[in-house]
Tab-separated table of C-alpha atoms in Angstrom:
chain	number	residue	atom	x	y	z
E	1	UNK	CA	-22.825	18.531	-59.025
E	2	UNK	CA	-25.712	16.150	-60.144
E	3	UNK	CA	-28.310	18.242	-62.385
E	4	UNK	CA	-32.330	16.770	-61.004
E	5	UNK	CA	-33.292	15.555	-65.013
E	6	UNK	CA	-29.873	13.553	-65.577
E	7	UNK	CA	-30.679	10.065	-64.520
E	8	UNK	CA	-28.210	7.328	-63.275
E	9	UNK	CA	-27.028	4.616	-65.656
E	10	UNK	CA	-28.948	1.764	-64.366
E	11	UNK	CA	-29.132	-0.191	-67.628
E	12	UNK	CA	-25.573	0.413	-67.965
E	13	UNK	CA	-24.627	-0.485	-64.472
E	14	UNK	CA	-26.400	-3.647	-65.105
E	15	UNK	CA	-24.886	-4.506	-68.196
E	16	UNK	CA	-21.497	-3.704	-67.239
E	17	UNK	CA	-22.080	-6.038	-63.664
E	18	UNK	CA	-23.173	-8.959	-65.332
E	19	UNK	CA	-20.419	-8.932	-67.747
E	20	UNK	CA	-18.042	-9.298	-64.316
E	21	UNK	CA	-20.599	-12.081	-63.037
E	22	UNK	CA	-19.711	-13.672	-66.680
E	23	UNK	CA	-16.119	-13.529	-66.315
E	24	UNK	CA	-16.006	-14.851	-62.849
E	25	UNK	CA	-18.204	-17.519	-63.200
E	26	UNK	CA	-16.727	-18.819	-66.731
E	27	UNK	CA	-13.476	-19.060	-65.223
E	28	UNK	CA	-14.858	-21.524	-62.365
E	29	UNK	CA	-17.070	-23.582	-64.521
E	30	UNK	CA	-14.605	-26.553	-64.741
E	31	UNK	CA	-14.569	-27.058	-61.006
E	32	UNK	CA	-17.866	-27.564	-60.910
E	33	UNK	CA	-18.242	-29.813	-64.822
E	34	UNK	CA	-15.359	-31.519	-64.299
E	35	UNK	CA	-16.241	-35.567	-65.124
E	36	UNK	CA	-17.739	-34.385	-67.732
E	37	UNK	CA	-15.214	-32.444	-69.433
E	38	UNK	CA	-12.711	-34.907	-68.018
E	39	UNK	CA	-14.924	-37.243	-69.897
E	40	UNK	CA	-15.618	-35.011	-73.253
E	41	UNK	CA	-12.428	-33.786	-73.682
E	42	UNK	CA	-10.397	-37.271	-73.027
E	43	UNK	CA	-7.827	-36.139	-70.342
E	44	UNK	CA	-7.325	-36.630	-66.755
E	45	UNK	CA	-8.912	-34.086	-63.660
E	46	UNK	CA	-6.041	-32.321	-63.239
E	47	UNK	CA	-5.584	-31.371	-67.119
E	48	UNK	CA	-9.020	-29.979	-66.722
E	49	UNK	CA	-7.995	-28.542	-63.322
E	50	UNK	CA	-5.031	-26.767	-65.098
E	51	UNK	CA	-7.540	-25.048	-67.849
E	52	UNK	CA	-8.919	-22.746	-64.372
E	53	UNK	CA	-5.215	-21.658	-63.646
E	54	UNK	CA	-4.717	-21.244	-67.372
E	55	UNK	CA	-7.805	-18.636	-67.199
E	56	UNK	CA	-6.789	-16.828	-63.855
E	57	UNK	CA	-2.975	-16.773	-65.083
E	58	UNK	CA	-4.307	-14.965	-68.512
E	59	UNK	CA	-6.188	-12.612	-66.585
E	60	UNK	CA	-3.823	-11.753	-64.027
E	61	UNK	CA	-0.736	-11.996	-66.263
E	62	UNK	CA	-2.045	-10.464	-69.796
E	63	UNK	CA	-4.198	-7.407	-68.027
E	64	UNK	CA	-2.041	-4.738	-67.103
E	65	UNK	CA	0.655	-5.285	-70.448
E	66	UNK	CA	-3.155	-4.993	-72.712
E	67	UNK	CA	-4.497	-2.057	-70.722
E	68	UNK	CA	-1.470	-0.277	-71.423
E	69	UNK	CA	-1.188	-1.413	-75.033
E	70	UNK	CA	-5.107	-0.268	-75.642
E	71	UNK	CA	-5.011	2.844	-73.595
E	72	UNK	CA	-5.430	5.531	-76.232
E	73	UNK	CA	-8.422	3.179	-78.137
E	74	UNK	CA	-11.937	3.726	-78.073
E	75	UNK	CA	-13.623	2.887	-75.115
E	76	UNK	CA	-16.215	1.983	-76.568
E	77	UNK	CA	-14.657	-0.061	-79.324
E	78	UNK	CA	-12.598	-1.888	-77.368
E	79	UNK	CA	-15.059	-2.848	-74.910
E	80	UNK	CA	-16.806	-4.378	-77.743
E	81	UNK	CA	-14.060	-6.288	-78.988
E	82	UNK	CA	-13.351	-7.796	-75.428
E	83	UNK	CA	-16.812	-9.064	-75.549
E	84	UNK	CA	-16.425	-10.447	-78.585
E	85	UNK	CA	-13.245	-12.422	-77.988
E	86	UNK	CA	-14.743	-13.569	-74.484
E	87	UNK	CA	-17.854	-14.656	-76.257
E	88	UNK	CA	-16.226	-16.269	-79.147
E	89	UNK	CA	-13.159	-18.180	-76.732
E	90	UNK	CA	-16.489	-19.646	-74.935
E	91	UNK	CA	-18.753	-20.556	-78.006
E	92	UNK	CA	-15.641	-22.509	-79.025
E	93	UNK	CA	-15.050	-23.878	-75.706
E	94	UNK	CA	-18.427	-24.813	-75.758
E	95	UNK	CA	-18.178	-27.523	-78.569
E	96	UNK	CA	-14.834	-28.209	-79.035
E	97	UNK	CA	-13.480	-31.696	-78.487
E	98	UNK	CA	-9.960	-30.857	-78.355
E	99	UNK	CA	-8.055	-30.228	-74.917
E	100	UNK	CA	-4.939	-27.769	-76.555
E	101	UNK	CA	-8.053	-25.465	-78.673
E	102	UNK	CA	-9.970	-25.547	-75.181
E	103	UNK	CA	-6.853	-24.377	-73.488
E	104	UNK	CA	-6.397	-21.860	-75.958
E	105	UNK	CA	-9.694	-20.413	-75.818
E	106	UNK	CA	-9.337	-20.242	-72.139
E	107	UNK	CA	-6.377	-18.147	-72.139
E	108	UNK	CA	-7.870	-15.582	-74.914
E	109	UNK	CA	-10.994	-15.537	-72.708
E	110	UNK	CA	-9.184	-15.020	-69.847
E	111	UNK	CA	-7.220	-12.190	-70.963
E	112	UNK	CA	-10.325	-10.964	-72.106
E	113	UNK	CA	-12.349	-11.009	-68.927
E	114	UNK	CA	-9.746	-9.907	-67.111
E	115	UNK	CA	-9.611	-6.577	-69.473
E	116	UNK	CA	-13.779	-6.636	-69.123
């Protein structure tokens, strides 16, 4: 039963929704960029197409194995360090100028968001 002072978690609820908008939206991103990080990155459209199935495979793939590997962890702490590893794998994404590291940091973020 709800007590009348408690109030809901709307900063919370916020927080935690955005954080899926995040996730969802960095794994589509290429779609939409692609000349340009066909163009930045030196490879062809469909090596760019690859780094969105390399992001949805990590998330679907590496989930359930980390969820049961993390169970008995902190919340709290591991919540932190997912957004830290998905923040990170895009910062890097962000500037890097090599396809493989891109790759890479799409399949920690990835794993991450699909944790998140």
């Amino acid at each position: 039963m709800k007590k009348e002072n408690e109030k809901f978690p709307w900063l919370f609820l916020l927080i935690m929704s955005s954080v899926t908008f995040l996730g969802i939206l960095s794994e589509l991103v290429p779609s939409g960029i692609l000349p340009q990080m066909s163009e930045g990155l030196k490879v062809s459209y469909a090596a760019i197409g690859l780094l969105v199935s390399v992001y949805a495979i990590a998330s679907a793939v590496g989930t359930i194995p980390l969820i049961t590997w993390t169970i008995e962890m902190n919340r709290k702490k591991l919540l932190m360090i997912l957004m830290l590893t998905f923040g990170v794998s895009n910062l890097i994404i962000a500037v890097s100028s090599s396809y493989y590291l891109t790759a890479l940091c799409r399949l920690a973020g990835g794993v991450a968001a699909g944790v998140l």
